[in-house]
Short mmCIF file of C-alpha atoms and ligand atoms in Angstrom, two decimals:
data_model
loop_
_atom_site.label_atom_id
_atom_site.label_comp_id
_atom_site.label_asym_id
_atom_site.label_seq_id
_atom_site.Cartn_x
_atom_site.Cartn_y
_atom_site.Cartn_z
CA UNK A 1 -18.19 -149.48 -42.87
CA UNK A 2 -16.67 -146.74 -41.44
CA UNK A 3 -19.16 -144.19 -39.45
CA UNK A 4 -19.06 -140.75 -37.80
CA UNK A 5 -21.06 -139.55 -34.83
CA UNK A 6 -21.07 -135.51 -34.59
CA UNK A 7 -22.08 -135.45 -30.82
CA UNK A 8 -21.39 -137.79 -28.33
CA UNK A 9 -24.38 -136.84 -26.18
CA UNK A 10 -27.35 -139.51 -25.44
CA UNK A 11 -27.99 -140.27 -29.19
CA UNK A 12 -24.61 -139.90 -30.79
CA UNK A 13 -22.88 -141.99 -28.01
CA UNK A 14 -25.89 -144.87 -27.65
CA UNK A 15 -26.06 -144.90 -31.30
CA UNK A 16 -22.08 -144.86 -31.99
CA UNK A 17 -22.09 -147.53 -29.77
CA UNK A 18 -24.51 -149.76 -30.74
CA UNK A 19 -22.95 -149.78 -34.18
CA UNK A 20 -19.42 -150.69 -33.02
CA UNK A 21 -21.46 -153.21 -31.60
CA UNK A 22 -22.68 -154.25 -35.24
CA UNK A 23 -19.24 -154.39 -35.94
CA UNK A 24 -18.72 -150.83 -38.00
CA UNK A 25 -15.96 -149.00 -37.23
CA UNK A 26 -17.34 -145.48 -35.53
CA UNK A 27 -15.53 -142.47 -34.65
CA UNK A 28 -17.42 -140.34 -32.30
CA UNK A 29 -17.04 -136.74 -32.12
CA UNK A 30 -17.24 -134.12 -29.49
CA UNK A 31 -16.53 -129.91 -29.19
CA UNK A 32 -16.04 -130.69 -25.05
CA UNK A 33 -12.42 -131.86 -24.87
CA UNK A 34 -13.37 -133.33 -21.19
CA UNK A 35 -16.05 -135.46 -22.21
CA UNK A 36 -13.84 -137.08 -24.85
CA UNK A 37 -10.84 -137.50 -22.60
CA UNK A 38 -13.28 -139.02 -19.95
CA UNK A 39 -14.28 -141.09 -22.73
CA UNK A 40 -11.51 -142.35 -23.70
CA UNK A 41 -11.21 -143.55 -19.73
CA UNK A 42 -14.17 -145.57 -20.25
CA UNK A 43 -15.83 -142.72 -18.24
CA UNK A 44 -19.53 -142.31 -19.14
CA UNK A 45 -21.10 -138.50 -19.22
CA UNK A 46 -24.67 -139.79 -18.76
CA UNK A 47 -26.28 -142.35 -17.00
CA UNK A 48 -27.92 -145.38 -19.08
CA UNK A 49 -27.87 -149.01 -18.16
CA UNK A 50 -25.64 -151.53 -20.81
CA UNK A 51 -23.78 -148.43 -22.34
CA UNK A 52 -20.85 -148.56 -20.62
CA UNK A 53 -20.45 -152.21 -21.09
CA UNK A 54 -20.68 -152.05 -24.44
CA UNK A 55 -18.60 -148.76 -24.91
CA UNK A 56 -15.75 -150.76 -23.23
CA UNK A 57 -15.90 -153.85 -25.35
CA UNK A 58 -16.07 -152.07 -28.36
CA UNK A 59 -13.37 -149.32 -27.34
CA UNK A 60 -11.19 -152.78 -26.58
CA UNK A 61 -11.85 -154.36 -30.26
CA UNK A 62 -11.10 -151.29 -31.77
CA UNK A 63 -14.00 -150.47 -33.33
CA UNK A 64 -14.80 -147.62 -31.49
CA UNK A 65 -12.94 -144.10 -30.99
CA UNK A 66 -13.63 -140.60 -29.59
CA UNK A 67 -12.19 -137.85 -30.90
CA UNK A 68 -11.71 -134.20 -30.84
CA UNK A 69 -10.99 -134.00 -34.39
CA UNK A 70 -13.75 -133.60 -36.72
CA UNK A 71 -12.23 -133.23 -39.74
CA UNK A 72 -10.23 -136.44 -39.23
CA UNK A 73 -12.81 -138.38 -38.90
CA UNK A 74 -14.63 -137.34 -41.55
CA UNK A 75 -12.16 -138.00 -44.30
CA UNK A 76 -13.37 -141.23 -45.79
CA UNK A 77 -16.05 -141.95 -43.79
CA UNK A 78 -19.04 -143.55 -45.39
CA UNK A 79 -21.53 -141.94 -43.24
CA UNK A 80 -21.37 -138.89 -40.81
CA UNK A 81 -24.29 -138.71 -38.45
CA UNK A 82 -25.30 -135.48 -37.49
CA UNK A 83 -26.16 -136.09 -33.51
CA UNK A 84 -25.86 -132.87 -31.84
CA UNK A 85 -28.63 -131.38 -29.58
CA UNK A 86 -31.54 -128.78 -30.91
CA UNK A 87 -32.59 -127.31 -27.50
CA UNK A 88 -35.78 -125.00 -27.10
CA UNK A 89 -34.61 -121.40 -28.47
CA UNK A 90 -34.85 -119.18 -25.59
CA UNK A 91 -37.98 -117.17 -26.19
CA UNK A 92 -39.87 -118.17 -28.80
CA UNK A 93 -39.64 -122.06 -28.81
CA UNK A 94 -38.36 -123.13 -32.29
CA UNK A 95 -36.01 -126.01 -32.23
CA UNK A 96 -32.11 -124.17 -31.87
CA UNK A 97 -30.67 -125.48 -35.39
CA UNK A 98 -27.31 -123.68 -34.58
CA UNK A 99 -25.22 -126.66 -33.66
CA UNK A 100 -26.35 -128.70 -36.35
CA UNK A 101 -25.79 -126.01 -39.05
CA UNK A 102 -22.11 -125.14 -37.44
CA UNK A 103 -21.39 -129.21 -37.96
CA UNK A 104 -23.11 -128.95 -41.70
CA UNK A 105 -20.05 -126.46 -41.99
CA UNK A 106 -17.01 -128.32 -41.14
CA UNK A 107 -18.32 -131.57 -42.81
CA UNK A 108 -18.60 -129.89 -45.75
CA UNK A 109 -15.01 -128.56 -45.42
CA UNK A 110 -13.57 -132.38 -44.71
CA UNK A 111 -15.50 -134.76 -46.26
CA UNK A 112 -13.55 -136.30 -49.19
CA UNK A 113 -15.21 -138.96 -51.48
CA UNK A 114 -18.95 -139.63 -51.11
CA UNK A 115 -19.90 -138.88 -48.10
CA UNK A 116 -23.85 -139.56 -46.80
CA UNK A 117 -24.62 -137.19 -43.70
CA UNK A 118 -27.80 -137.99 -41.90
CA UNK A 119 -29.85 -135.79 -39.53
CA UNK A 120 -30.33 -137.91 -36.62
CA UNK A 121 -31.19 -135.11 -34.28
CA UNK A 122 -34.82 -134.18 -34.17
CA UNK A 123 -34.37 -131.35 -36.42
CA UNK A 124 -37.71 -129.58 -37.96
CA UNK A 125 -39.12 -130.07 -41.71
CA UNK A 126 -37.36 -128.52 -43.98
CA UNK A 127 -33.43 -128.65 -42.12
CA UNK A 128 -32.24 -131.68 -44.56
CA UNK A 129 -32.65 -129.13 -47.32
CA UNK A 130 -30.50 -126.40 -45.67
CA UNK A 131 -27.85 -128.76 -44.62
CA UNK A 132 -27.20 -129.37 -47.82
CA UNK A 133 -27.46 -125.95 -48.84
CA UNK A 134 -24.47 -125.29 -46.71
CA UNK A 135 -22.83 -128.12 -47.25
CA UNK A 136 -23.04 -127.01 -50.66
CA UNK A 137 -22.01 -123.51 -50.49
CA UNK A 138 -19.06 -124.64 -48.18
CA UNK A 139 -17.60 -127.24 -50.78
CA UNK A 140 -18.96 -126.34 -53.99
CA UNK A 141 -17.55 -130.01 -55.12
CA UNK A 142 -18.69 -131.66 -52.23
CA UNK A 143 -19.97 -135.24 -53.31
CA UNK A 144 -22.75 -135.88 -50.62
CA UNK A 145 -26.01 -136.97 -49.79
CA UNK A 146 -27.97 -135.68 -47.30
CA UNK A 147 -30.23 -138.19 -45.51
CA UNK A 148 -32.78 -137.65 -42.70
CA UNK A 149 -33.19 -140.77 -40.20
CA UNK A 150 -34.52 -139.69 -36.90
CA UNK A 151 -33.90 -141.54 -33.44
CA UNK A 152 -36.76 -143.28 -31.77
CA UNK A 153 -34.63 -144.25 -28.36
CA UNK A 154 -36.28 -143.89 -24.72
CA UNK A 155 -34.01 -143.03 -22.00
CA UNK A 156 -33.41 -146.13 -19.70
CA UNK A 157 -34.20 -148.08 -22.36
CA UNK A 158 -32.07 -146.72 -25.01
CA UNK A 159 -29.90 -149.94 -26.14
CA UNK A 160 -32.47 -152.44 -26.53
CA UNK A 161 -33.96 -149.78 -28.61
CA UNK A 162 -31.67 -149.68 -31.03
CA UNK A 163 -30.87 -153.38 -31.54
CA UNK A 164 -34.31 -154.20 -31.53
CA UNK A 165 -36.61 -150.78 -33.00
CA UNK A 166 -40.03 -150.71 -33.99
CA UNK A 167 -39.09 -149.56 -37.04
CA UNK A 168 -36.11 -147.28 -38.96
CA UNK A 169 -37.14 -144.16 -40.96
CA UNK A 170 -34.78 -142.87 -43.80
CA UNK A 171 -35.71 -140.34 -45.54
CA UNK A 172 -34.29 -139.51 -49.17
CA UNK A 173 -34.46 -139.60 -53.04
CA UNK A 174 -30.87 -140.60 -53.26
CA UNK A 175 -30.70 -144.43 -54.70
CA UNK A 176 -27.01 -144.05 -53.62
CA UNK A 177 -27.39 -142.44 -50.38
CA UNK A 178 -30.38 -145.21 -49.77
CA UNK A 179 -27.96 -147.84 -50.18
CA UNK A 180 -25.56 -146.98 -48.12
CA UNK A 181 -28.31 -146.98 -45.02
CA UNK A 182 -29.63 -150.09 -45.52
CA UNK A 183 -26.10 -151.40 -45.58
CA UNK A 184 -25.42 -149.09 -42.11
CA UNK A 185 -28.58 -151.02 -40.49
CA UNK A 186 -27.87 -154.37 -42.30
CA UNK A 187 -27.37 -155.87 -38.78
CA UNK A 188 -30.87 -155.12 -38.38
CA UNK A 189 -32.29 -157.03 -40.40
CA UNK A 190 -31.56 -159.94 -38.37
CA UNK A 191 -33.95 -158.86 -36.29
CA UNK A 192 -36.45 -158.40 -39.10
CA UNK A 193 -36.99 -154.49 -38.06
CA UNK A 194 -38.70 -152.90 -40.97
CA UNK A 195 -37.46 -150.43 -42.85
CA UNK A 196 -39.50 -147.19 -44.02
CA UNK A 197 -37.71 -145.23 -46.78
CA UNK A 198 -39.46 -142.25 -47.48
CA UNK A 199 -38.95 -138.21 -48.79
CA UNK A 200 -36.56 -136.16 -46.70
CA UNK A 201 -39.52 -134.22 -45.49
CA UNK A 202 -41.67 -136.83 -44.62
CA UNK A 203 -39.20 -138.33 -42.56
CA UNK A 204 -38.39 -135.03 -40.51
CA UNK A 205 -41.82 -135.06 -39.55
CA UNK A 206 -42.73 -138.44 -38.56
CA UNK A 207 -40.48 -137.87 -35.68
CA UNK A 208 -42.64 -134.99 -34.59
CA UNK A 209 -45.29 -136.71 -35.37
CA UNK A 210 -44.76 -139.53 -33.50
CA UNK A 211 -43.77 -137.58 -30.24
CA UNK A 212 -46.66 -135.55 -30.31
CA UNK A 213 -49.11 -137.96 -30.56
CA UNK A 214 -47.26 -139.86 -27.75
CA UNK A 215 -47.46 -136.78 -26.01
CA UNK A 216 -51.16 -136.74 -26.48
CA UNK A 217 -51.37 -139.66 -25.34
CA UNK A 218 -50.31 -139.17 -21.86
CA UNK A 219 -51.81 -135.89 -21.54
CA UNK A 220 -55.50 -137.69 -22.58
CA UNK A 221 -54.91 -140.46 -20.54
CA UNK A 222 -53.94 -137.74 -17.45
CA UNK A 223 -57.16 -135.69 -18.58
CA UNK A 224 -59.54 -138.86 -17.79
CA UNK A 225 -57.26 -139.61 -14.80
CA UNK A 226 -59.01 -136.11 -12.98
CA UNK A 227 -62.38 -137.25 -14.44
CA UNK A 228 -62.21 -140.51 -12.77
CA UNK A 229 -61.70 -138.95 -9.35
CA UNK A 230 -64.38 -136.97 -9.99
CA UNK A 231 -66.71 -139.72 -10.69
CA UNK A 232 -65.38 -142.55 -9.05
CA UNK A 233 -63.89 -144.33 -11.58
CA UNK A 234 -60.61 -146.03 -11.95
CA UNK A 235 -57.99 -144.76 -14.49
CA UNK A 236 -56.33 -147.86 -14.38
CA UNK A 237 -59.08 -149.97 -15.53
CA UNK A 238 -59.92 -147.49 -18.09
CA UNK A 239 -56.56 -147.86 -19.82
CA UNK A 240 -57.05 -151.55 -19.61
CA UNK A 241 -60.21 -151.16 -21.37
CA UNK A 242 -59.35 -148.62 -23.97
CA UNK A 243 -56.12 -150.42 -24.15
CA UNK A 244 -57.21 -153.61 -24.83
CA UNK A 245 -58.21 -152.04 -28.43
CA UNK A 246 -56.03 -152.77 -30.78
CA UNK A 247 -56.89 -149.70 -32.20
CA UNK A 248 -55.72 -147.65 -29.70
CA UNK A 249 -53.10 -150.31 -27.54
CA UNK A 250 -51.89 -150.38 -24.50
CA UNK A 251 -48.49 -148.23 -24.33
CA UNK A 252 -48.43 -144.55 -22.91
CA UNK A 253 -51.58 -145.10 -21.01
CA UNK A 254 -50.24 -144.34 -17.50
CA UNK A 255 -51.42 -141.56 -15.50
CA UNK A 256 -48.96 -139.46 -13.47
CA UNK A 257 -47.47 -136.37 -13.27
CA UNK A 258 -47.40 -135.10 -16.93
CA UNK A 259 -44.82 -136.21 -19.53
CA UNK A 260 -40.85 -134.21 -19.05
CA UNK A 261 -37.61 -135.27 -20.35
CA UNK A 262 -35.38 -134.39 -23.16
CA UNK A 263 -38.07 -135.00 -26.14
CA UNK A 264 -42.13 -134.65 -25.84
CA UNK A 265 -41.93 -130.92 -24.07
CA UNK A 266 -39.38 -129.56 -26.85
CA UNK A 267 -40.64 -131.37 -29.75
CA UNK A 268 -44.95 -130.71 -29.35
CA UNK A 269 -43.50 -126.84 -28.78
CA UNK A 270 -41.23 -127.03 -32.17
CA UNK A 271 -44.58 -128.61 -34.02
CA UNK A 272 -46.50 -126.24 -32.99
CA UNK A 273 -44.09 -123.49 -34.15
CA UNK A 274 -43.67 -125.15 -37.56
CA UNK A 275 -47.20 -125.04 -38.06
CA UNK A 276 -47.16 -121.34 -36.47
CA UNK A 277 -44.87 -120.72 -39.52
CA UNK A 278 -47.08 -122.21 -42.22
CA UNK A 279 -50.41 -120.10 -40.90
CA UNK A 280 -51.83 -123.05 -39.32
CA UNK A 281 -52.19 -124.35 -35.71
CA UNK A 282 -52.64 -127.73 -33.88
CA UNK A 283 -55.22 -127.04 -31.74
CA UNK A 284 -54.55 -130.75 -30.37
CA UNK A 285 -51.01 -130.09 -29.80
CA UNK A 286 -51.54 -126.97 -28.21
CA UNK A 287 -53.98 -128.64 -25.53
CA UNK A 288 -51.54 -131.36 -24.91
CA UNK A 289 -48.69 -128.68 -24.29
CA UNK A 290 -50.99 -127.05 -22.07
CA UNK A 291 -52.56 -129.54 -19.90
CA UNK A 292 -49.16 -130.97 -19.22
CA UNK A 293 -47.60 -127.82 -18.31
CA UNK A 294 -50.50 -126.79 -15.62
CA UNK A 295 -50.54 -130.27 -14.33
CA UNK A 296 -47.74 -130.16 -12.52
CA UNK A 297 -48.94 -127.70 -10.46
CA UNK A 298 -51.92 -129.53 -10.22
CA UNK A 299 -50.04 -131.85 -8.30
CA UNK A 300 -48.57 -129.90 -5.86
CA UNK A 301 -52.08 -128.73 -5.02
CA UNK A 302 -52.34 -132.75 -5.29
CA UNK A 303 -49.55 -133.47 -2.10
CA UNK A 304 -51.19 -130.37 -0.34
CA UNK A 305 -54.49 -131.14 -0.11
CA UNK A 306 -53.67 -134.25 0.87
CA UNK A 307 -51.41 -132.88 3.91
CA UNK A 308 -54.82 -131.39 5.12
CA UNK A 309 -54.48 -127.87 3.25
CA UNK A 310 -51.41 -126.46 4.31
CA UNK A 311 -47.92 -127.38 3.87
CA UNK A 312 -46.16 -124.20 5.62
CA UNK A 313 -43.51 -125.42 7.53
CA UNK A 314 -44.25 -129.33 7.23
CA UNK A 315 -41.76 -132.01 6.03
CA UNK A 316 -41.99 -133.35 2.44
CA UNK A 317 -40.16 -136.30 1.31
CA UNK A 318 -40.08 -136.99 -2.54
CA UNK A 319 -38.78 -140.18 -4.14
CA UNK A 320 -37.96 -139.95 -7.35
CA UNK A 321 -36.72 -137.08 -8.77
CA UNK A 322 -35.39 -137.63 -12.32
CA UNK A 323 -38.61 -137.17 -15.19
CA UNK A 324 -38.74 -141.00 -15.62
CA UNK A 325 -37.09 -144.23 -13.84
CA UNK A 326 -33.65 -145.22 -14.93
CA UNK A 327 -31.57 -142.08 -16.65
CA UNK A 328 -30.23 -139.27 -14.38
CA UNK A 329 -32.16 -136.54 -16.94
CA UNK A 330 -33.69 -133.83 -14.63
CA UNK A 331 -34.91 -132.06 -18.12
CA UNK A 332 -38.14 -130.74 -18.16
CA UNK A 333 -39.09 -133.29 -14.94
CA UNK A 334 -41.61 -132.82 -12.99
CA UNK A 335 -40.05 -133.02 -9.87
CA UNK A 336 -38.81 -129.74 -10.64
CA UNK A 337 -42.19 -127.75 -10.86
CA UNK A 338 -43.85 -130.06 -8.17
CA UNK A 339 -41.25 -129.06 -5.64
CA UNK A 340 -41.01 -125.49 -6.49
CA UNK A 341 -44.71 -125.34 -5.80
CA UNK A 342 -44.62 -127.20 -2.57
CA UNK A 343 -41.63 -124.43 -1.49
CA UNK A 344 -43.78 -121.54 -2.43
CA UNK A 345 -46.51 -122.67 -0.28
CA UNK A 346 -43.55 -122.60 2.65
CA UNK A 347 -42.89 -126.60 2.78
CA UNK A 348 -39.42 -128.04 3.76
CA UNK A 349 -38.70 -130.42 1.02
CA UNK A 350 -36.39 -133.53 1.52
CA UNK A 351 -35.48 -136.08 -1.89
CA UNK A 352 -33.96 -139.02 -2.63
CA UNK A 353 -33.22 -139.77 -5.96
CA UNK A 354 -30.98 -143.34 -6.90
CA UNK A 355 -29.20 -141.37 -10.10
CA UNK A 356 -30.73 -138.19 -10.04
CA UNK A 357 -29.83 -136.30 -7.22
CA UNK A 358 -26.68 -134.72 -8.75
CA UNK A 359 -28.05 -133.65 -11.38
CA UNK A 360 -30.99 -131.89 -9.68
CA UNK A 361 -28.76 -130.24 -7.23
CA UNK A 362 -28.02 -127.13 -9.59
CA UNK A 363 -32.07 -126.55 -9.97
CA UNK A 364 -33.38 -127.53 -7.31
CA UNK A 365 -30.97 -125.52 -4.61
CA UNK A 366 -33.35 -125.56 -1.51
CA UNK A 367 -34.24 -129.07 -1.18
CA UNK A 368 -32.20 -130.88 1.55
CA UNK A 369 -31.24 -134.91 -0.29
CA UNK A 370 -30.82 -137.82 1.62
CA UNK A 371 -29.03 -141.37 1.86
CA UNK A 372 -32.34 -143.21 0.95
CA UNK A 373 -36.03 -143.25 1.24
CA UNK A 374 -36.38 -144.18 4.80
CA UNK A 375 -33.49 -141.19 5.64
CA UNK A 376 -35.87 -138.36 4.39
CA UNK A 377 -38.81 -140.19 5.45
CA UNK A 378 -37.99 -139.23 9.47
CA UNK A 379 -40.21 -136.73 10.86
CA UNK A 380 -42.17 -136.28 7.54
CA UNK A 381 -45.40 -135.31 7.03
CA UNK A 382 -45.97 -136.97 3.79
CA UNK A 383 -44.28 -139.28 1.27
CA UNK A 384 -44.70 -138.53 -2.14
CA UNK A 385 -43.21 -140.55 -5.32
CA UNK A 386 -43.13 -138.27 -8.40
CA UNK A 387 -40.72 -141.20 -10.07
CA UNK A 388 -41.45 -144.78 -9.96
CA UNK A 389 -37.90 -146.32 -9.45
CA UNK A 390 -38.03 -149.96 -9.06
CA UNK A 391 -36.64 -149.29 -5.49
CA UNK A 392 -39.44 -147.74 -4.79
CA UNK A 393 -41.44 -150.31 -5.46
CA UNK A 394 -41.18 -152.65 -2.14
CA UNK A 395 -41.21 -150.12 0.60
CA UNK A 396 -41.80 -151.29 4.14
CA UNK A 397 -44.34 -149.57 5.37
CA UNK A 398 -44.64 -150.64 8.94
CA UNK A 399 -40.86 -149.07 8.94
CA UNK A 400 -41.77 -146.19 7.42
CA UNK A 401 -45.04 -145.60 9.58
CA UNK A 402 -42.63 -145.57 12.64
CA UNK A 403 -40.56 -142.97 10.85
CA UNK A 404 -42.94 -140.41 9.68
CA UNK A 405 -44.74 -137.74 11.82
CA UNK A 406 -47.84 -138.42 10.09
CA UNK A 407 -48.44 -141.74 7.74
CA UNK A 408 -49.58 -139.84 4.02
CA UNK A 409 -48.24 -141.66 0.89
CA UNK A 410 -49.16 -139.50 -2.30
CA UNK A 411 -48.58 -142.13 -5.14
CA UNK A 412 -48.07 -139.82 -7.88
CA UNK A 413 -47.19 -142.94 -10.19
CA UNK A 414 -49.82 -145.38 -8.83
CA UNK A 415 -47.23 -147.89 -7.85
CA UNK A 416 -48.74 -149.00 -5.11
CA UNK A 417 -52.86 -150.84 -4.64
CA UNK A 418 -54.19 -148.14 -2.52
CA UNK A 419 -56.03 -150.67 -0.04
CA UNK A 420 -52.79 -152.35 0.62
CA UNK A 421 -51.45 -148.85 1.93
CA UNK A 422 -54.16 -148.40 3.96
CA UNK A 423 -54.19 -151.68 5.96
CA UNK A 424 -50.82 -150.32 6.61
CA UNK A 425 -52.52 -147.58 8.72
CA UNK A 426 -51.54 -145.18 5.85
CA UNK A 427 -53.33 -142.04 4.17
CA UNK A 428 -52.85 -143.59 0.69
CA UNK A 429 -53.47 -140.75 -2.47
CA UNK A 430 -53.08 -142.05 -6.25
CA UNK A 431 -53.43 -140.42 -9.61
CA UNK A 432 -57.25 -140.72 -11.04
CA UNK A 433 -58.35 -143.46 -8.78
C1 UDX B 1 -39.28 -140.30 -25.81
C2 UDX B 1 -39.80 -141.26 -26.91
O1 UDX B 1 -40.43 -142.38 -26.29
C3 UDX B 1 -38.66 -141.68 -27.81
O2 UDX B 1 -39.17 -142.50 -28.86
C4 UDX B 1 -38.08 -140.40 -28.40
O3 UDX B 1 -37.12 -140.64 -29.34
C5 UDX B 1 -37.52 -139.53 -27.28
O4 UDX B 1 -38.60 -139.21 -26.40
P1 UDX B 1 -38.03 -140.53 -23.46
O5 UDX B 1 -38.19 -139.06 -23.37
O6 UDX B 1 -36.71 -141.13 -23.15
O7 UDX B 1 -38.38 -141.04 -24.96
O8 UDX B 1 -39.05 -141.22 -22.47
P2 UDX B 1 -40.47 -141.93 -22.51
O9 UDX B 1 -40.34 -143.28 -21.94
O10 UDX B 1 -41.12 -141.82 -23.83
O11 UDX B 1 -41.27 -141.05 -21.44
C6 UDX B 1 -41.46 -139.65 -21.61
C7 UDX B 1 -42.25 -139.08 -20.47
O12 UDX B 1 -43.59 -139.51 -20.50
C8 UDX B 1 -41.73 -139.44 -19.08
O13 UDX B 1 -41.80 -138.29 -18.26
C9 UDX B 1 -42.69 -140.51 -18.61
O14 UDX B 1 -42.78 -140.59 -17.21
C10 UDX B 1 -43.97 -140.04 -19.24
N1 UDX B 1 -44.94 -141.11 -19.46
C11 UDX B 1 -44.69 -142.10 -20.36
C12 UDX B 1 -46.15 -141.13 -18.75
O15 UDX B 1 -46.40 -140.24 -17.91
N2 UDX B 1 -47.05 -142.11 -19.00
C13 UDX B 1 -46.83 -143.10 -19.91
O16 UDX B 1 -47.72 -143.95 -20.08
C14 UDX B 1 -45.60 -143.09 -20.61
#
């Protein structure tokens, strides 16, 4: 088959890739003539382990192409994935549809034949319908389908995701346009990953759905994590517990330091505008948005307290600075509000980050990075890790007690058994425990 990806950011690029992979021939498309060209290098713009591996074998068997040239590509394609990004809209939080509607534009001037486009970015109720009201108005004589199937990939984790999902959400009336996806995933069913074919609508909002109750989860599970250190319970053992339900299941029961990243923050605030827009609210959505957002503060206050109360003028070292292991996204991490906190109250702030320091060096302007975690560990007076890289994960602490002014780990991620640190002759702090 012969595919399109419109954007070659995280999903359009993992996604193109994965089906070259499949073996379909994939074009993918970008507006930034340097990320193409780097492209084309076998340069990667983001940061995701097995990508570029399989970008390179699949550039090398032809299967896989990156263009500037939308229209091109188009032209006798069987399906054109819409993959662009819907940021936040500056002020009022709906999801920014301009991108995708601009690409619903120039499809609809090149596509020739029938053509299925599918949504794949995260794109509110209702935006299937007014794709193809463009595409419509555009080309009158257009012969397309539009189709909504949303992504479900983590960051870090983003390949085996797609070669081996939970599940694969299509959403459409169109017998024609349905049988055209399950050929697209056909691979897939190799790997027995069931396939949900529903209405457009439906399918729009099982994406939000799905991120805001994942959303929830972390924010509940972050809610009991400050009522177990108020009553001297474990967090950790509660999620086993509760977990241990099938009912409820283990996943997304870790306590940290809120949820960040490229999805959950901009898709509970679209949700909550879509039902702003339809006279309703979600009151649970709203809480979730909430509690996450002040509990990143929280943690600063977190780090301070446990630096005795005052932080003017002492030496901070953060590990970890990107909103989860493994990418090199600083979006919404955080890092970012944690360390903005601990500058207000006068700290000197020092990070090491394995991917994410570049990145985080256009925010976060005052913090002074370092070669590794026992560089900015030297004269600190605490060690705090906001992101649990696996480096992370074995740190010597008789080393670093040698290092540091004072011995403080906060354990923002609860890596570490807090006893352990402590037989180190450490001040050990972790999240709800
Ligand atoms: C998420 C969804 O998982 C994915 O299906 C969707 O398509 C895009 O958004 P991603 O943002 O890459 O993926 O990361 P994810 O692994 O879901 O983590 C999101 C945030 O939640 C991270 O900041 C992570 O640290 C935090 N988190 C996750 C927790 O704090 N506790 C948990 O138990 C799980």
């Amino acid at each position: 088959m012969r595919l399109v990806m419109i954007g070659s950011g995280y999903v359009g690029l993992v996604s193109g890739a994965c089906f070259a992979d499949f073996g379909h021939d994939v074009v993918c498309v970008d507006k930034i003539a340097a990320k193409i060209e780097a492209l084309n290098k076998g340069i990667m713009p983001i940061f995701e382990p097995g990508l570029a591996e399989i970008v390179r074998n699949n550039v090398y068997a032809g299967r896989l192409k990156f263009s500037l040239d939308l229209a091109d590509a188009v032209k006798g394609a069987d399906a054109v994935f819409i993959a662009v990004g819907t940021p936040s809209r500056r002020g009022d939080g709906h999801a920014d549809l301009a991108y995708v509607y601009a690409a619903a534009k120039e499809v609809a001037a090149a596509s020739t034949g029938y053509t299925v486009v599918v949504t794949k970015s995260t794109v509110p109720v209702g935006t299937g319908d007014e794709v193809e009201r463009i595409i419509k108005r555009f080309n009158p004589d257009a012969n397309i389908d539009v189709v909504s199937n949303p992504e479900f990939l983590r960051e870090g984790a983003a390949i085996s995701d797609f070669k081996r999902p939970d599940r694969i959400v299509i959403g459409t009336d169109s017998k024609r346009a349905e049988e055209v996806m399950r050929a697209v995933y056909r691979p897939l069913y190799l790997n027995e990953a069931p396939i949900l074919i529903c209405e457009r609508r439906t399918s729009e909002l099982i994406k939000y759905a799905g991120n805001a109750f994942l959303a929830m989860k972390i924010s509940f599970i972050n809610e009991m994590a400050d009522l177990c250190e108020k009553v001297g319970a474990d967090v950790q053992k509660v999620a086993k517990g509760i977990g241990l339900d099938k009912r409820i299941g283990d996943k997304f029961l870790h306590a940290g330091p809120g949820y960040g990243g490229s999805c959950f923050p901009k898709d509970t605030l679209a949700l909550v505008k879509t039902a702003n827009d339809h006279d309703m609210s979600l009151g649970l959505i709203e809480a979730t948005v909430d509690f996450n957002e002040k509990r990143k503060r929280a943690m600063a206050r977190k780090i301070v307290a446990a630096c005795g109360g005052n932080v003017r003028d002492k030496k901070i070292a953060i590990l970890g600075l990107t909103f989860k292991p493994n990418t090199d996204d600083m979006r919404e991490a955080p890092s970012l509000s944690i360390i903005q906190a601990l500058q207000d109250a006068g700290a000197d702030v020092h990070a090491y980050d394995p991917e994410g320091m570049d990145p985080a060096r256009e925010f976060l302007k005052e913090v002074t990075y370092g070669a590794n975690g026992y560089d900015i560990a030297a004269a600190a007076d605490a060690l705090v890790i906001i992101t649990e890289w696996d480096i992370f994960r074995a740190l010597d602490f008789s080393r670093l007690k040698t290092l540091m002014k004072s011995p403080v780990l906060v354990d923002l991620r609860n890596v570490y058994k807090g006893d352990e640190v402590v037989q180190n002759g450490f001040t050990y702090v972790g999240v709800g425990r």
